[in-house]
Coordinates of C-alpha atoms in Angstrom, one line a residue:
X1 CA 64.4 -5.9 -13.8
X2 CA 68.0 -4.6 -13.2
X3 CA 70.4 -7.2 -11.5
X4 CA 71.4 -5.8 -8.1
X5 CA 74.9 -6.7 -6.5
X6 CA 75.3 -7.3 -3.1
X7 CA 77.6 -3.8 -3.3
X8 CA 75.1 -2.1 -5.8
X9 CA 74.5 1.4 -5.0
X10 CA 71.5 3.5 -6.1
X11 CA 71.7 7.6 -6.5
X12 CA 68.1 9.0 -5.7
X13 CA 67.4 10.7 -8.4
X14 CA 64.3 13.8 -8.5
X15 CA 60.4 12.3 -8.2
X16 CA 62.2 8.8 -7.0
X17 CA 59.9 7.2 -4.2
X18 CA 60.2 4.5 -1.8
X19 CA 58.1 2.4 -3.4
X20 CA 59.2 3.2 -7.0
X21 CA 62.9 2.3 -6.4
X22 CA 61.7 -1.2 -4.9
X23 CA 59.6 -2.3 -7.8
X24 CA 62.3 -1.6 -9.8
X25 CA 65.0 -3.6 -8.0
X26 CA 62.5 -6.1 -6.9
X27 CA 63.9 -5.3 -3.3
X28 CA 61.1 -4.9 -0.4
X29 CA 60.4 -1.0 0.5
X30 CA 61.7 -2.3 4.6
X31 CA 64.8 -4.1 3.5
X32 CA 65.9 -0.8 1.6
X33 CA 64.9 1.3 4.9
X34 CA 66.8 -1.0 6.8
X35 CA 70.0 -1.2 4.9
X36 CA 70.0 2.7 4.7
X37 CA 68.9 3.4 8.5
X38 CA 66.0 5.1 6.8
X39 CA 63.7 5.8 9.9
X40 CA 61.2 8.7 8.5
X41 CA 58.4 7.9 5.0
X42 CA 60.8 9.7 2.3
X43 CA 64.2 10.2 0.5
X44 CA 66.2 13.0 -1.0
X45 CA 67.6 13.6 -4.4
X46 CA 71.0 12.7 -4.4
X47 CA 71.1 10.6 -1.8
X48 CA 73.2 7.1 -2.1
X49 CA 71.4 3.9 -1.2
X50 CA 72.6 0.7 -0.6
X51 CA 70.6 -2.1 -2.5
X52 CA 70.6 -5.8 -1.9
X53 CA 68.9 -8.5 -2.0

């Protein structure tokens, strides 16, 4: 799994989910919603996320 920095930013990229971006990083699907103020089910293409553990 990539290492993720407590600064480490993520660029959505097309057919990226939720879900796929946190078995990657290992990060839980709430914990990326909440560091992001994500409040609706999906993200955008190009959008800049903050990941940390």
């Amino acid at each position: 799994r990539p290492k993720v920095s407590a600064s480490h930013l993520y660029r959505v990229r097309i057919g990226d989910t939720l879900q796929k971006i946190s078995r990657k990083f290992g990060i839980p699907i709430k914990t990326i919603k909440a560091r992001n103020n994500i409040s609706g089910p999906g993200i955008r293409a190009g959008e800049l996320l903050h990941l940390a553990r």
